[in-house]
Amino acid sequence: MPKKILTARTLQSVVLLCCLSIAPLCFSKSLYTLRDEVQKIWQKKCIDCHNPNKKEQNFPISFQEKDLVESGRIHPGDAILSPLFQSVDSGDMPPKHPLSNPEIQLIEEYILSLDHGKAQIRTPQTYYQDVLPLFHKRCFSCHNRSAKGYKSLPQFDTYELAVQWSKAIKDSVQKRRMPPWNNFEGSECRENKETRFLNSKERLSILDWVDQGTKKGDPKAIPKRSPIKKVNIKTDIIAKMERPYTPPLTKTGDNYQCFILKIDHIDKTKPINPYLLIKGYEFTSTNPNLIHHALVWTFSSRRSDDANKIFQEFDNATPEDGWDCINDIFVVRKGIKRELVFGWVKGLTPKVLPKGTAIKIDNRNTVMVAQIHFNNTLIKGSNHTEVRMELAGRQENLNGLVWHSVGYHEEGSSMPARTSRVQKSEEGPLRVLLSEIASKKPIGQERKWAKVYGTLGHMHYYGKQVELSYKLGGKYKCLSCIDRWDVDWQESTYFKTPAILNLDDPFRVRCVFDTTRWHPAMGHVPTSPVIIGPLAKDEMCLMFMLLSYHQSKPH
């Protein structure tokens, strides 16, 4: 077969085709083009309400940048902090004519373009004086050479490496993909503690540094900076699988397997107390990409060894380690108390609990069981998991914490495929919503109040937003919201000040999904309805709450 030779004309055609197929990488639309296209959206879908005769919510009638900026509806160059973008991205606006994903992306690109070209007139930024302190504060806890579980992340802890990665850094920071902090940061929700979120000034400093030519600065005049915040768990106890486990190949790639965890006390000189007070914990896995999520439960019985015997029977009934337990973990017999104590999802880092708190585990007649959801669609192999725990010691005044969840639990209900916005929500008294996973039993009346220290949202690949809110004065007020869901960066957050909640107050958990998205495990966009269910190809709508229960109102 004769070789085909690329002439100048055919080469030009190939380049043109490449540019058309990946247009955003080859060229970007001008501000003037974007303004015209956004104006068309405004005229078509917004003007019915936002017109001189019907001014709603003080929204500016003029679509000039000056008016939008002065009214606070747009933060130039920062779509995520712009109320205009938040309202259309969440689907709240326009209520009569929902925007398509391409229209939302146009508005985002328009807001980003408003800051284009202005970097040169601001204060010059240098690596050592301006950018390195920000990397140190917001990035190096993950992007460092010893970060556990993040070995594939690029390292840019030298000036030369930062310059090498500068274009990628700019793109990630400009679109707020990095640092990976997806919780909503605004006065509408409860303030989070120790976030990785870049404020507008920090973000512009990094963007300006790249746009101004990645200037080096003076390496001998680095501003004083605080040490990198790394969470180090002092290991007092290890709960671990006895041996590695290789999940079988299944049609969907899913395997829910339960394991009795063997508990090793590292310091043999310390007395083993009847109650373990856990102040910090860390999941370690030899193959974390094989795990979709993991939950660790304790089962304790009033009579000696009852709980252990039940789960030992489950284990002995199968030839392999552990047992298939997509449902068996929820089988609780009379006289056996079950408690969810830990969980792990992609992106979750080691945790030290808030000061003055601990997870309390009854060490008498108790068995610890890990339910691990494996999915080997994308990666194969074996896995060995451990949970390393740090003890708080004997302190009677510690608040005992538990992880309980609220969510949309209508398993088997479906969402239409190829739909850019699907909403699922659940409303009711908090004590009813706070039923444990797969259990409809509400929190008992002996508990009146909850003190909530933090939250952890959980959805799958089609998730877009999840919000937990409570009714105050007839309107729902946000407690916690993840407005830019990313399944690979799920992180629990602590509130700056715990929330004191009455268990009888009405609450709502609301999730928004986008089933037009490509699913990596399936390799395509869904063509059939998406089910609310336990498999990786399904969806979930959960918000876990780290809390303590009280009979009287806590301080």
PDB file of C-alpha atoms in Angstrom, residues 143-279:
ATOM      1  CA  HIS A 143       1.440  18.635  46.225  1.00  0.00           C
ATOM      2  CA  ASN A 144       4.513  17.464  48.121  1.00  0.00           C
ATOM      3  CA  ARG A 145       6.884  14.556  47.734  1.00  0.00           C
ATOM      4  CA  SER A 146       5.639  12.675  50.798  1.00  0.00           C
ATOM      5  CA  ALA A 147       1.868  13.144  50.400  1.00  0.00           C
ATOM      6  CA  LYS A 148       0.147   9.798  50.984  1.00  0.00           C
ATOM      7  CA  GLY A 149      -2.354   8.801  48.333  1.00  0.00           C
ATOM      8  CA  TYR A 150      -1.451  11.652  45.989  1.00  0.00           C
ATOM      9  CA  LYS A 151       1.574  10.202  44.213  1.00  0.00           C
ATOM     10  CA  SER A 152       0.257  11.136  40.760  1.00  0.00           C
ATOM     11  CA  LEU A 153      -0.090  14.830  41.614  1.00  0.00           C
ATOM     12  CA  PRO A 154       2.444  17.196  40.039  1.00  0.00           C
ATOM     13  CA  GLN A 155       5.073  18.676  42.327  1.00  0.00           C
ATOM     14  CA  PHE A 156       5.808  22.392  41.991  1.00  0.00           C
ATOM     15  CA  ASP A 157       7.680  23.131  45.210  1.00  0.00           C
ATOM     16  CA  THR A 158      10.582  24.801  43.386  1.00  0.00           C
ATOM     17  CA  TYR A 159      10.533  27.872  41.173  1.00  0.00           C
ATOM     18  CA  GLU A 160      11.612  25.861  38.122  1.00  0.00           C
ATOM     19  CA  LEU A 161       8.817  23.293  38.590  1.00  0.00           C
ATOM     20  CA  ALA A 162       6.253  26.024  39.209  1.00  0.00           C
ATOM     21  CA  VAL A 163       7.193  27.684  35.909  1.00  0.00           C
ATOM     22  CA  GLN A 164       7.004  24.305  34.165  1.00  0.00           C
ATOM     23  CA  TRP A 165       3.463  23.779  35.483  1.00  0.00           C
ATOM     24  CA  SER A 166       2.393  27.440  35.302  1.00  0.00           C
ATOM     25  CA  LYS A 167      -0.090  27.094  32.420  1.00  0.00           C
ATOM     26  CA  ALA A 168      -1.810  24.139  34.070  1.00  0.00           C
ATOM     27  CA  ILE A 169      -1.806  25.980  37.405  1.00  0.00           C
ATOM     28  CA  LYS A 170      -3.435  29.021  35.813  1.00  0.00           C
ATOM     29  CA  ASP A 171      -6.113  26.942  34.097  1.00  0.00           C
ATOM     30  CA  SER A 172      -6.977  25.024  37.293  1.00  0.00           C
ATOM     31  CA  VAL A 173      -6.981  28.112  39.507  1.00  0.00           C
ATOM     32  CA  GLN A 174      -8.956  30.235  37.043  1.00  0.00           C
ATOM     33  CA  LYS A 175     -11.691  27.592  36.755  1.00  0.00           C
ATOM     34  CA  ARG A 176     -11.471  26.845  40.501  1.00  0.00           C
ATOM     35  CA  ARG A 177     -10.748  23.158  39.964  1.00  0.00           C
ATOM     36  CA  MET A 178      -7.810  23.634  42.299  1.00  0.00           C
ATOM     37  CA  PRO A 179      -7.366  23.763  45.204  1.00  0.00           C
ATOM     38  CA  PRO A 180     -10.143  21.139  45.369  1.00  0.00           C
ATOM     39  CA  TRP A 181     -12.597  22.804  47.690  1.00  0.00           C
ATOM     40  CA  ASN A 182     -16.132  22.364  46.423  1.00  0.00           C
ATOM     41  CA  ASN A 183     -18.116  23.549  49.429  1.00  0.00           C
ATOM     42  CA  PHE A 184     -19.958  26.803  49.004  1.00  0.00           C
ATOM     43  CA  GLU A 185     -18.121  29.645  50.736  1.00  0.00           C
ATOM     44  CA  GLY A 186     -20.568  32.437  51.447  1.00  0.00           C
ATOM     45  CA  SER A 187     -22.645  34.026  54.160  1.00  0.00           C
ATOM     46  CA  GLU A 188     -25.729  32.063  53.069  1.00  0.00           C
ATOM     47  CA  CYS A 189     -24.327  28.836  54.599  1.00  0.00           C
ATOM     48  CA  ARG A 190     -22.538  28.028  57.841  1.00  0.00           C
ATOM     49  CA  GLU A 191     -18.882  29.076  57.798  1.00  0.00           C
ATOM     50  CA  ASN A 192     -16.394  26.247  57.346  1.00  0.00           C
ATOM     51  CA  LYS A 193     -13.155  25.860  59.282  1.00  0.00           C
ATOM     52  CA  GLU A 194      -9.684  25.645  57.694  1.00  0.00           C
ATOM     53  CA  THR A 195     -10.739  25.608  54.055  1.00  0.00           C
ATOM     54  CA  ARG A 196      -8.451  25.272  51.036  1.00  0.00           C
ATOM     55  CA  PHE A 197     -10.545  27.864  49.212  1.00  0.00           C
ATOM     56  CA  LEU A 198      -8.616  30.675  47.485  1.00  0.00           C
ATOM     57  CA  ASN A 199     -10.200  34.054  48.104  1.00  0.00           C
ATOM     58  CA  SER A 200     -10.383  36.493  45.187  1.00  0.00           C
ATOM     59  CA  LYS A 201      -7.159  38.308  46.115  1.00  0.00           C
ATOM     60  CA  GLU A 202      -5.170  35.066  46.449  1.00  0.00           C
ATOM     61  CA  ARG A 203      -6.564  33.721  43.210  1.00  0.00           C
ATOM     62  CA  LEU A 204      -5.728  36.879  41.248  1.00  0.00           C
ATOM     63  CA  SER A 205      -2.203  36.880  42.656  1.00  0.00           C
ATOM     64  CA  ILE A 206      -1.514  33.463  41.102  1.00  0.00           C
ATOM     65  CA  LEU A 207      -3.214  34.350  37.810  1.00  0.00           C
ATOM     66  CA  ASP A 208      -1.325  37.648  37.559  1.00  0.00           C
ATOM     67  CA  TRP A 209       1.991  35.914  38.267  1.00  0.00           C
ATOM     68  CA  VAL A 210       1.475  33.652  35.250  1.00  0.00           C
ATOM     69  CA  ASP A 211       0.150  36.438  32.997  1.00  0.00           C
ATOM     70  CA  GLN A 212       3.045  38.735  33.952  1.00  0.00           C
ATOM     71  CA  GLY A 213       5.669  36.209  32.859  1.00  0.00           C
ATOM     72  CA  THR A 214       6.278  34.045  35.988  1.00  0.00           C
ATOM     73  CA  LYS A 215       8.797  36.422  37.554  1.00  0.00           C
ATOM     74  CA  LYS A 216      11.142  34.848  40.073  1.00  0.00           C
ATOM     75  CA  GLY A 217      11.612  37.518  42.729  1.00  0.00           C
ATOM     76  CA  ASP A 218      14.214  37.392  45.509  1.00  0.00           C
ATOM     77  CA  PRO A 219      14.734  33.902  47.022  1.00  0.00           C
ATOM     78  CA  LYS A 220      16.464  35.521  50.019  1.00  0.00           C
ATOM     79  CA  ALA A 221      13.450  37.668  50.905  1.00  0.00           C
ATOM     80  CA  ILE A 222      10.688  35.095  51.320  1.00  0.00           C
ATOM     81  CA  PRO A 223       7.912  36.364  53.623  1.00  0.00           C
ATOM     82  CA  LYS A 224       7.489  34.565  56.923  1.00  0.00           C
ATOM     83  CA  ARG A 225       4.939  31.815  56.509  1.00  0.00           C
ATOM     84  CA  SER A 226       3.232  29.297  58.729  1.00  0.00           C
ATOM     85  CA  PRO A 227       4.247  25.627  58.455  1.00  0.00           C
ATOM     86  CA  ILE A 228       2.419  23.371  56.008  1.00  0.00           C
ATOM     87  CA  LYS A 229      -0.639  21.980  57.740  1.00  0.00           C
ATOM     88  CA  LYS A 230      -0.319  18.219  57.685  1.00  0.00           C
ATOM     89  CA  VAL A 231      -2.601  15.998  59.715  1.00  0.00           C
ATOM     90  CA  ASN A 232      -0.428  13.457  61.484  1.00  0.00           C
ATOM     91  CA  ILE A 233      -2.259  10.644  63.252  1.00  0.00           C
ATOM     92  CA  LYS A 234      -0.410   9.152  66.195  1.00  0.00           C
ATOM     93  CA  THR A 235      -1.235   5.472  65.804  1.00  0.00           C
ATOM     94  CA  ASP A 236      -2.395   3.932  69.081  1.00  0.00           C
ATOM     95  CA  ILE A 237      -4.665   1.301  67.515  1.00  0.00           C
ATOM     96  CA  ILE A 238      -4.830  -0.341  64.093  1.00  0.00           C
ATOM     97  CA  ALA A 239      -7.978  -2.082  62.846  1.00  0.00           C
ATOM     98  CA  LYS A 240      -7.088  -4.115  59.760  1.00  0.00           C
ATOM     99  CA  MET A 241      -8.102  -6.848  57.365  1.00  0.00           C
ATOM    100  CA  GLU A 242      -6.345 -10.119  58.099  1.00  0.00           C
ATOM    101  CA  ARG A 243      -5.030 -10.500  54.543  1.00  0.00           C
ATOM    102  CA  PRO A 244      -5.355  -8.848  51.100  1.00  0.00           C
ATOM    103  CA  TYR A 245      -8.570  -9.410  49.162  1.00  0.00           C
ATOM    104  CA  THR A 246      -9.053  -9.597  45.384  1.00  0.00           C
ATOM    105  CA  PRO A 247     -12.605  -8.694  44.337  1.00  0.00           C
ATOM    106  CA  PRO A 248     -14.118 -10.959  41.663  1.00  0.00           C
ATOM    107  CA  LEU A 249     -14.985  -9.691  38.204  1.00  0.00           C
ATOM    108  CA  THR A 250     -18.702  -8.969  37.941  1.00  0.00           C
ATOM    109  CA  LYS A 251     -20.961  -7.648  35.205  1.00  0.00           C
ATOM    110  CA  THR A 252     -21.086  -4.167  36.736  1.00  0.00           C
ATOM    111  CA  GLY A 253     -17.668  -4.318  38.417  1.00  0.00           C
ATOM    112  CA  ASP A 254     -19.290  -3.881  41.843  1.00  0.00           C
ATOM    113  CA  ASN A 255     -18.558  -6.012  44.890  1.00  0.00           C
ATOM    114  CA  TYR A 256     -19.722  -5.172  48.412  1.00  0.00           C
ATOM    115  CA  GLN A 257     -17.570  -7.217  50.772  1.00  0.00           C
ATOM    116  CA  CYS A 258     -17.539  -7.163  54.575  1.00  0.00           C
ATOM    117  CA  PHE A 259     -14.559  -8.001  56.776  1.00  0.00           C
ATOM    118  CA  ILE A 260     -14.145  -8.456  60.508  1.00  0.00           C
ATOM    119  CA  LEU A 261     -11.318  -6.090  61.391  1.00  0.00           C
ATOM    120  CA  LYS A 262      -8.615  -7.325  63.702  1.00  0.00           C
ATOM    121  CA  ILE A 263      -7.732  -4.684  66.314  1.00  0.00           C
ATOM    122  CA  ASP A 264      -4.091  -4.332  67.367  1.00  0.00           C
ATOM    123  CA  HIS A 265      -3.104  -2.155  70.322  1.00  0.00           C
ATOM    124  CA  ILE A 266       0.267  -0.684  69.381  1.00  0.00           C
ATOM    125  CA  ASP A 267       1.318   0.371  72.875  1.00  0.00           C
ATOM    126  CA  LYS A 268       1.012  -2.822  74.907  1.00  0.00           C
ATOM    127  CA  THR A 269       1.882  -0.970  78.118  1.00  0.00           C
ATOM    128  CA  LYS A 270      -1.310   1.107  78.016  1.00  0.00           C
ATOM    129  CA  PRO A 271      -4.341  -0.373  79.785  1.00  0.00           C
ATOM    130  CA  ILE A 272      -7.233  -1.430  77.557  1.00  0.00           C
ATOM    131  CA  ASN A 273     -10.194   0.646  78.721  1.00  0.00           C
ATOM    132  CA  PRO A 274     -13.829  -0.481  78.440  1.00  0.00           C
ATOM    133  CA  TYR A 275     -14.418   2.507  76.144  1.00  0.00           C
ATOM    134  CA  LEU A 276     -12.118   3.682  73.361  1.00  0.00           C
ATOM    135  CA  LEU A 277     -12.155   7.437  72.779  1.00  0.00           C
ATOM    136  CA  ILE A 278     -11.005   8.026  69.195  1.00  0.00           C
ATOM    137  CA  LYS A 279      -9.735  11.560  68.488  1.00  0.00           C
TER     138      LYS A 279
END
